[in-house]
Amino acid sequence: MKKEKIVVLGGGTGMSTLLRGLKQFPLDITAVVSVCDDGKSTGRLREEFHMPAVGDIRRVLVSLSEVEPLVEKLVNYRFKTTSDLNGHTVGNLLLTAMSNINGNMSDGIEALSKVFNLKGKVLPLTEDNVILMGTMTDGRTIEGEHKITQTKGNIAKVFYKEAPKINPKVLEEIREADLIIFSMGSLYTSIIPNLLGPELIQELDQCQAKLMYVSNMMTQPGETDSYTVSDHVKVINSYLGTHKIDVVLANDGMISEELVEKYSDLEQKDPVQLDRKTLEKMNVELITDNFVIVEPDSQYLRHNVVKLAFHIFSYLL
């Protein structure tokens, strides 16, 4: 029986979280990862080896892998030392080594995928060492993904310093997809960076697959302050071509007042409001459920990824 083919575009923890749920269903999964992160270990490796970012790819590889939990701990282990190894993760070093051995990142990822027994494919958006730029609402231009996220103020738009060549394997996967998903995660620094290549937009315009957005539950300071679900969709649509978002998955579960206050005080984050009527006017199909989970130990808010994945799987049936 042929599995339905989905292509997930994103980056960061949001994407890896969603993939942990999706891999539990009989789906043909391809994860396309934005590679513009330039902070911490990833930033140092990019500068030294002139390569795309490896950090988000490491997280995605781990989330799709079917290996022992001990291997996951090993891959995510971060050195704490006084040498040049300080701050580097084992997985980032492995990805860098395999990319150098194989001549490019895509082949390096494919080689590691066999070791990690991946349930799906992982592709970098580009093989280029891209630099993300951000224009703030006050007119300032910021260079580098890390600096964009750290800069106080609101983002007006993002773009690349130099136009990258989109990975042809990514375009091929989009061409063959039954559903294309924009995962939850940082809107301007994880999702939109996947939409800054005209070749990719052209493929999305021509593809028969529906475009789905999995909405964040909380806003992000400097990126999506006071954004509703429809505001997120409008921003994504502004970077798309003629083919706009067709369907949205959003949380309609209650978040406790205690958690709302905690996120507001400590992280300057607020719940993303679900504005149904505006989404209806935008001709967006809306799928909602209570996706709220609170981790017992940390008391942090998380998506119920199995429930999310179930809705995505059901949508394809």
CSV table of C-alpha atoms in Angstrom, one decimal:
chain,number,residue,atom,x,y,z
A,1,MET,CA,0.0,0.0,0.0
A,2,LYS,CA,1.4,3.4,-1.0
A,3,LYS,CA,2.1,5.8,1.8
A,4,GLU,CA,0.9,9.4,1.5
A,5,LYS,CA,3.9,11.7,0.9
A,6,ILE,CA,4.3,14.7,3.1
A,7,VAL,CA,6.9,17.4,2.9
A,8,VAL,CA,7.5,19.4,6.1
A,9,LEU,CA,9.2,22.8,5.9
A,10,GLY,CA,10.6,24.5,9.0
A,11,GLY,CA,13.5,24.5,11.4
A,12,GLY,CA,14.3,24.6,15.1
A,13,THR,CA,12.6,22.8,17.9
A,14,GLY,CA,9.1,23.3,16.5
A,15,MET,CA,9.8,21.2,13.4
A,16,SER,CA,11.6,18.4,15.3
A,17,THR,CA,8.7,18.3,17.8
A,18,LEU,CA,6.1,17.8,15.0
A,19,LEU,CA,8.2,15.1,13.4
A,20,ARG,CA,8.3,13.0,16.6
A,21,GLY,CA,4.5,12.7,16.2
A,22,LEU,CA,4.4,12.2,12.5
A,23,LYS,CA,6.9,9.3,12.4
A,24,GLN,CA,4.4,7.3,14.5
A,25,PHE,CA,2.0,7.1,11.5
A,26,PRO,CA,2.4,5.3,8.1
A,27,LEU,CA,3.6,8.3,6.2
A,28,ASP,CA,6.4,9.0,3.6
A,29,ILE,CA,8.0,12.0,5.4
A,30,THR,CA,10.5,14.4,3.9
A,31,ALA,CA,11.8,17.2,6.2
A,32,VAL,CA,13.2,20.3,4.6
A,33,VAL,CA,15.3,22.3,7.0
A,34,SER,CA,16.2,26.0,6.8
A,35,VAL,CA,20.0,26.3,7.3
A,36,CYS,CA,20.5,29.9,8.3
A,37,ASP,CA,21.1,29.5,12.1
A,38,ASP,CA,24.4,31.0,13.0
A,39,GLY,CA,24.5,30.8,16.8
A,40,LYS,CA,26.7,28.8,19.3
A,41,SER,CA,28.3,25.6,17.9
A,42,THR,CA,26.6,25.9,14.6
A,43,GLY,CA,27.8,29.4,14.0
A,44,ARG,CA,31.4,28.5,14.7
A,45,LEU,CA,31.3,25.5,12.4
A,46,ARG,CA,29.8,27.6,9.6
A,47,GLU,CA,32.5,30.2,10.0
A,48,GLU,CA,35.3,27.6,10.0
A,49,PHE,CA,34.1,25.2,7.3
A,50,HIS,CA,31.9,27.6,5.1
A,51,MET,CA,28.9,25.3,5.2
A,52,PRO,CA,25.2,25.5,5.9
A,53,ALA,CA,23.9,25.4,9.5
A,54,VAL,CA,23.9,21.9,11.1
A,55,GLY,CA,22.2,22.5,14.4
A,56,ASP,CA,18.6,22.3,13.3
A,57,ILE,CA,19.4,19.3,11.0
A,58,ARG,CA,20.9,17.5,14.0
A,59,ARG,CA,17.6,18.0,15.9
A,60,VAL,CA,15.5,16.8,13.0
A,61,LEU,CA,17.7,13.7,12.5
A,62,VAL,CA,17.3,12.8,16.2
A,63,SER,CA,13.5,13.3,16.0
A,64,LEU,CA,13.1,11.0,13.0
A,65,SER,CA,15.5,8.4,14.2
A,66,GLU,CA,14.6,5.0,15.5
A,67,VAL,CA,17.7,4.4,17.6
A,68,GLU,CA,18.3,3.8,21.3
A,69,PRO,CA,17.7,6.8,23.6
A,70,LEU,CA,21.4,6.5,24.6
A,71,VAL,CA,22.3,7.4,21.0
A,72,GLU,CA,20.1,10.5,21.2
A,73,LYS,CA,21.9,11.6,24.3
A,74,LEU,CA,25.2,11.0,22.6
A,75,VAL,CA,24.3,13.1,19.5
A,76,ASN,CA,23.0,15.9,21.6
A,77,TYR,CA,25.9,15.9,24.1
A,78,ARG,CA,27.5,19.3,24.3
A,79,PHE,CA,31.2,19.5,25.4
A,80,LYS,CA,32.0,21.7,28.4
A,81,THR,CA,35.7,22.3,28.4
A,82,THR,CA,38.4,25.0,28.2
A,83,SER,CA,39.5,23.9,24.7
A,84,ASP,CA,38.1,24.7,21.2
A,85,LEU,CA,35.6,21.8,21.7
A,86,ASN,CA,33.7,23.9,24.3
A,87,GLY,CA,30.1,24.3,23.3
A,88,HIS,CA,30.2,21.9,20.3
A,89,THR,CA,27.7,19.0,20.2
A,90,VAL,CA,28.7,15.6,19.1
A,91,GLY,CA,26.0,15.6,16.4
A,92,ASN,CA,27.1,18.9,14.9
A,93,LEU,CA,30.7,17.5,14.6
A,94,LEU,CA,29.4,14.3,13.1
A,95,LEU,CA,27.3,16.2,10.5
A,96,THR,CA,30.3,18.4,9.6
A,97,ALA,CA,32.6,15.4,9.2
A,98,MET,CA,30.1,13.5,7.1
A,99,SER,CA,29.5,16.5,4.9
A,100,ASN,CA,33.2,17.0,4.3
A,101,ILE,CA,33.7,13.2,3.6
A,102,ASN,CA,30.9,13.1,1.1
A,103,GLY,CA,31.5,16.5,-0.5
A,104,ASN,CA,28.1,18.1,0.4
A,105,MET,CA,25.6,18.3,3.2
A,106,SER,CA,22.8,16.4,1.5
A,107,ASP,CA,25.0,13.3,0.9
A,108,GLY,CA,26.4,13.6,4.4
A,109,ILE,CA,22.9,13.6,5.9
A,110,GLU,CA,22.0,10.6,3.8
A,111,ALA,CA,25.0,8.7,5.1
A,112,LEU,CA,24.1,9.5,8.7
A,113,SER,CA,20.5,8.6,8.1
A,114,LYS,CA,21.4,5.0,7.6
A,115,VAL,CA,23.3,5.0,10.9
A,116,PHE,CA,20.4,6.6,12.7
A,117,ASN,CA,17.7,4.4,11.0
A,118,LEU,CA,15.7,7.4,10.0
A,119,LYS,CA,11.9,7.1,9.4
A,120,GLY,CA,11.9,9.6,6.5
A,121,LYS,CA,14.3,11.9,4.6
A,122,VAL,CA,16.0,15.0,5.7
A,123,LEU,CA,17.1,17.7,3.2
A,124,PRO,CA,18.8,21.1,3.7
A,125,LEU,CA,17.0,23.8,1.8
A,126,THR,CA,20.3,24.8,0.2
A,127,GLU,CA,23.9,23.7,0.1
A,128,ASP,CA,24.9,27.4,0.2
A,129,ASN,CA,26.3,29.1,3.3
A,130,VAL,CA,23.4,31.5,3.5
A,131,ILE,CA,23.2,34.6,5.6
A,132,LEU,CA,19.7,35.7,6.8
A,133,MET,CA,19.0,39.4,6.9
A,134,GLY,CA,16.2,41.2,8.7
A,135,THR,CA,14.6,44.6,8.3
A,136,MET,CA,13.0,45.9,11.5
A,137,THR,CA,9.9,48.1,11.6
A,138,ASP,CA,12.1,51.1,12.6
A,139,GLY,CA,14.2,50.7,9.5
A,140,ARG,CA,17.2,49.0,10.9
A,141,THR,CA,18.8,46.1,8.9
A,142,ILE,CA,20.2,43.3,10.9
A,143,GLU,CA,22.6,40.6,9.6
A,144,GLY,CA,22.6,37.1,10.9
A,145,GLU,CA,19.7,34.9,12.2
A,146,HIS,CA,21.1,34.9,15.8
A,147,LYS,CA,21.4,38.7,15.9
A,148,ILE,CA,17.9,39.1,14.4
A,149,THR,CA,16.3,37.0,17.2
A,150,GLN,CA,18.3,38.9,19.8
A,151,THR,CA,17.5,42.4,18.5
A,152,LYS,CA,14.9,44.4,20.4
A,153,GLY,CA,12.1,45.6,18.2
A,154,ASN,CA,9.7,44.0,15.6
A,155,ILE,CA,10.7,42.4,12.3
A,156,ALA,CA,9.2,43.8,9.1
A,157,LYS,CA,10.7,41.3,6.7
A,158,VAL,CA,13.5,38.8,6.2
A,159,PHE,CA,15.7,38.1,3.1
A,160,TYR,CA,19.0,36.5,2.2
A,161,LYS,CA,22.2,38.6,1.8
A,162,GLU,CA,22.8,36.6,-1.4
A,163,ALA,CA,20.2,34.6,-3.2
A,164,PRO,CA,20.8,30.8,-2.5
A,165,LYS,CA,20.5,28.0,-5.0
A,166,ILE,CA,17.7,25.8,-3.7
A,167,ASN,CA,18.5,22.2,-3.3
A,168,PRO,CA,17.1,20.4,-6.5
A,169,LYS,CA,16.2,17.4,-4.3
A,170,VAL,CA,13.8,19.7,-2.3
A,171,LEU,CA,12.1,20.9,-5.5
A,172,GLU,CA,11.6,17.2,-6.6
A,173,GLU,CA,10.1,16.3,-3.2
A,174,ILE,CA,7.6,19.2,-3.4
A,175,ARG,CA,6.7,18.1,-6.9
A,176,GLU,CA,5.7,14.6,-5.7
A,177,ALA,CA,4.1,15.6,-2.4
A,178,ASP,CA,0.5,14.9,-1.3
A,179,LEU,CA,0.6,17.5,1.4
A,180,ILE,CA,3.1,20.3,2.2
A,181,ILE,CA,3.3,21.4,5.9
A,182,PHE,CA,4.7,24.5,7.4
A,183,SER,CA,5.5,23.5,10.9
A,184,MET,CA,5.1,25.4,14.1
A,185,GLY,CA,8.3,27.3,15.1
A,186,SER,CA,9.8,30.7,14.7
A,187,LEU,CA,7.9,32.4,11.9
A,188,TYR,CA,10.5,34.8,10.5
A,189,THR,CA,13.6,32.8,11.3
A,190,SER,CA,12.6,29.1,10.8
A,191,ILE,CA,9.5,29.0,8.4
A,192,ILE,CA,9.9,32.0,6.1
A,193,PRO,CA,13.6,31.3,5.3
A,194,ASN,CA,12.3,28.3,3.4
A,195,LEU,CA,10.2,30.6,1.2
A,196,LEU,CA,12.9,33.0,0.0
A,197,GLY,CA,13.8,31.2,-3.2
A,198,PRO,CA,11.8,31.9,-6.4
A,199,GLU,CA,12.4,28.3,-7.7
A,200,LEU,CA,10.7,26.9,-4.6
A,201,ILE,CA,7.8,29.3,-4.8
A,202,GLN,CA,7.3,28.3,-8.5
A,203,GLU,CA,7.1,24.6,-7.5
A,204,LEU,CA,4.6,25.4,-4.7
A,205,ASP,CA,2.4,27.3,-7.3
A,206,GLN,CA,2.4,24.4,-9.7
A,207,CYS,CA,2.0,21.6,-7.2
A,208,GLN,CA,-1.3,19.8,-6.6
A,209,ALA,CA,-0.7,19.3,-2.9
A,210,LYS,CA,-2.6,21.3,-0.3
A,211,LEU,CA,-0.5,23.7,1.9
A,212,MET,CA,-1.0,23.3,5.6
A,213,TYR,CA,0.2,25.5,8.5
A,214,VAL,CA,0.5,24.1,12.0
A,215,SER,CA,0.0,27.2,14.2
A,216,ASN,CA,2.2,28.1,17.2
A,217,MET,CA,0.4,28.2,20.6
A,218,MET,CA,2.5,31.1,21.9
A,219,THR,CA,3.8,34.3,20.4
A,220,GLN,CA,7.5,35.0,20.1
A,221,PRO,CA,9.0,38.3,21.4
A,222,GLY,CA,10.2,40.6,18.5
A,223,GLU,CA,8.7,38.2,15.9
A,224,THR,CA,5.0,37.7,16.5
A,225,ASP,CA,4.0,39.9,19.5
A,226,SER,CA,0.2,40.1,19.6
A,227,TYR,CA,-0.1,37.9,16.5
A,228,THR,CA,-3.3,35.9,16.0
A,229,VAL,CA,-3.5,32.7,14.0
A,230,SER,CA,-4.6,34.6,11.0
A,231,ASP,CA,-1.7,37.0,11.4
A,232,HIS,CA,0.7,34.1,11.1
A,233,VAL,CA,-1.1,32.9,8.0
A,234,LYS,CA,-1.1,36.3,6.4
A,235,VAL,CA,2.7,36.6,6.8
A,236,ILE,CA,3.3,33.2,5.3
A,237,ASN,CA,0.9,34.1,2.4
A,238,SER,CA,2.8,37.3,1.8
A,239,TYR,CA,5.9,35.3,0.9
A,240,LEU,CA,4.0,32.7,-1.1
A,241,GLY,CA,3.1,33.0,-4.8
A,242,THR,CA,-0.4,32.3,-6.1
A,243,HIS,CA,-0.9,29.2,-4.1
A,244,LYS,CA,-1.7,30.3,-0.5
A,245,ILE,CA,-2.3,28.4,2.7
A,246,ASP,CA,-5.3,26.0,2.3
A,247,VAL,CA,-5.7,24.5,5.8
A,248,VAL,CA,-4.6,25.4,9.3
A,249,LEU,CA,-4.2,23.3,12.4
A,250,ALA,CA,-4.7,25.4,15.6
A,251,ASN,CA,-5.1,24.9,19.3
A,252,ASP,CA,-8.5,25.6,20.8
A,253,GLY,CA,-7.7,24.2,24.2
A,254,MET,CA,-7.5,26.3,27.4
A,255,ILE,CA,-4.2,27.4,28.7
A,256,SER,CA,-4.3,28.0,32.5
A,257,GLU,CA,-4.0,31.5,33.9
A,258,GLU,CA,-1.0,30.4,35.9
A,259,LEU,CA,0.8,29.3,32.7
A,260,VAL,CA,-0.2,32.5,30.9
A,261,GLU,CA,1.3,34.6,33.7
A,262,LYS,CA,4.4,32.5,33.8
A,263,TYR,CA,5.1,32.9,30.1
A,264,SER,CA,4.2,36.6,30.1
A,265,ASP,CA,6.5,37.4,33.0
A,266,LEU,CA,9.5,35.1,32.2
A,267,GLU,CA,9.6,35.0,28.4
A,268,GLN,CA,7.3,37.9,27.3
A,269,LYS,CA,5.1,35.3,25.4
A,270,ASP,CA,1.3,35.2,25.2
A,271,PRO,CA,-1.2,32.7,23.8
A,272,VAL,CA,-1.8,32.9,20.1
A,273,GLN,CA,-5.5,33.9,19.8
A,274,LEU,CA,-7.6,31.8,17.4
A,275,ASP,CA,-9.6,34.2,15.3
A,276,ARG,CA,-12.0,31.9,13.5
A,277,LYS,CA,-14.1,34.4,11.7
A,278,THR,CA,-11.1,36.1,10.0
A,279,LEU,CA,-9.7,32.7,8.9
A,280,GLU,CA,-13.1,31.8,7.5
A,281,LYS,CA,-13.1,35.0,5.4
A,282,MET,CA,-9.6,34.0,4.1
A,283,ASN,CA,-11.1,30.8,2.8
A,284,VAL,CA,-8.9,28.7,5.0
A,285,GLU,CA,-10.0,25.3,6.2
A,286,LEU,CA,-9.6,25.2,10.0
A,287,ILE,CA,-8.9,22.0,12.0
A,288,THR,CA,-8.9,22.6,15.8
A,289,ASP,CA,-8.5,20.5,18.9
A,290,ASN,CA,-7.1,20.7,22.4
A,291,PHE,CA,-3.3,20.3,21.7
A,292,VAL,CA,-2.2,21.5,25.1
A,293,ILE,CA,0.2,19.4,27.2
A,294,VAL,CA,2.1,20.7,30.3
A,295,GLU,CA,5.3,18.8,31.1
A,296,PRO,CA,5.1,17.5,34.7
A,297,ASP,CA,8.7,18.3,35.6
A,298,SER,CA,9.4,21.7,33.9
A,299,GLN,CA,5.8,22.9,33.8
A,300,TYR,CA,6.4,24.1,30.2
A,301,LEU,CA,3.7,24.2,27.6
A,302,ARG,CA,4.0,21.7,24.7
A,303,HIS,CA,1.9,20.5,21.7
A,304,ASN,CA,0.3,17.1,21.9
A,305,VAL,CA,2.3,15.9,18.9
A,306,VAL,CA,0.5,12.5,18.6
A,307,LYS,CA,-2.8,14.3,18.4
A,308,LEU,CA,-1.4,16.8,15.9
A,309,ALA,CA,0.0,14.0,13.7
A,310,PHE,CA,-3.3,12.1,13.9
A,311,HIS,CA,-5.2,15.1,12.5
A,312,ILE,CA,-2.7,15.4,9.7
A,313,PHE,CA,-2.9,11.7,8.9
A,314,SER,CA,-6.7,11.8,9.0
A,315,TYR,CA,-6.7,14.8,6.7
A,316,LEU,CA,-4.9,12.8,4.1
A,317,LEU,CA,-7.3,9.8,4.2
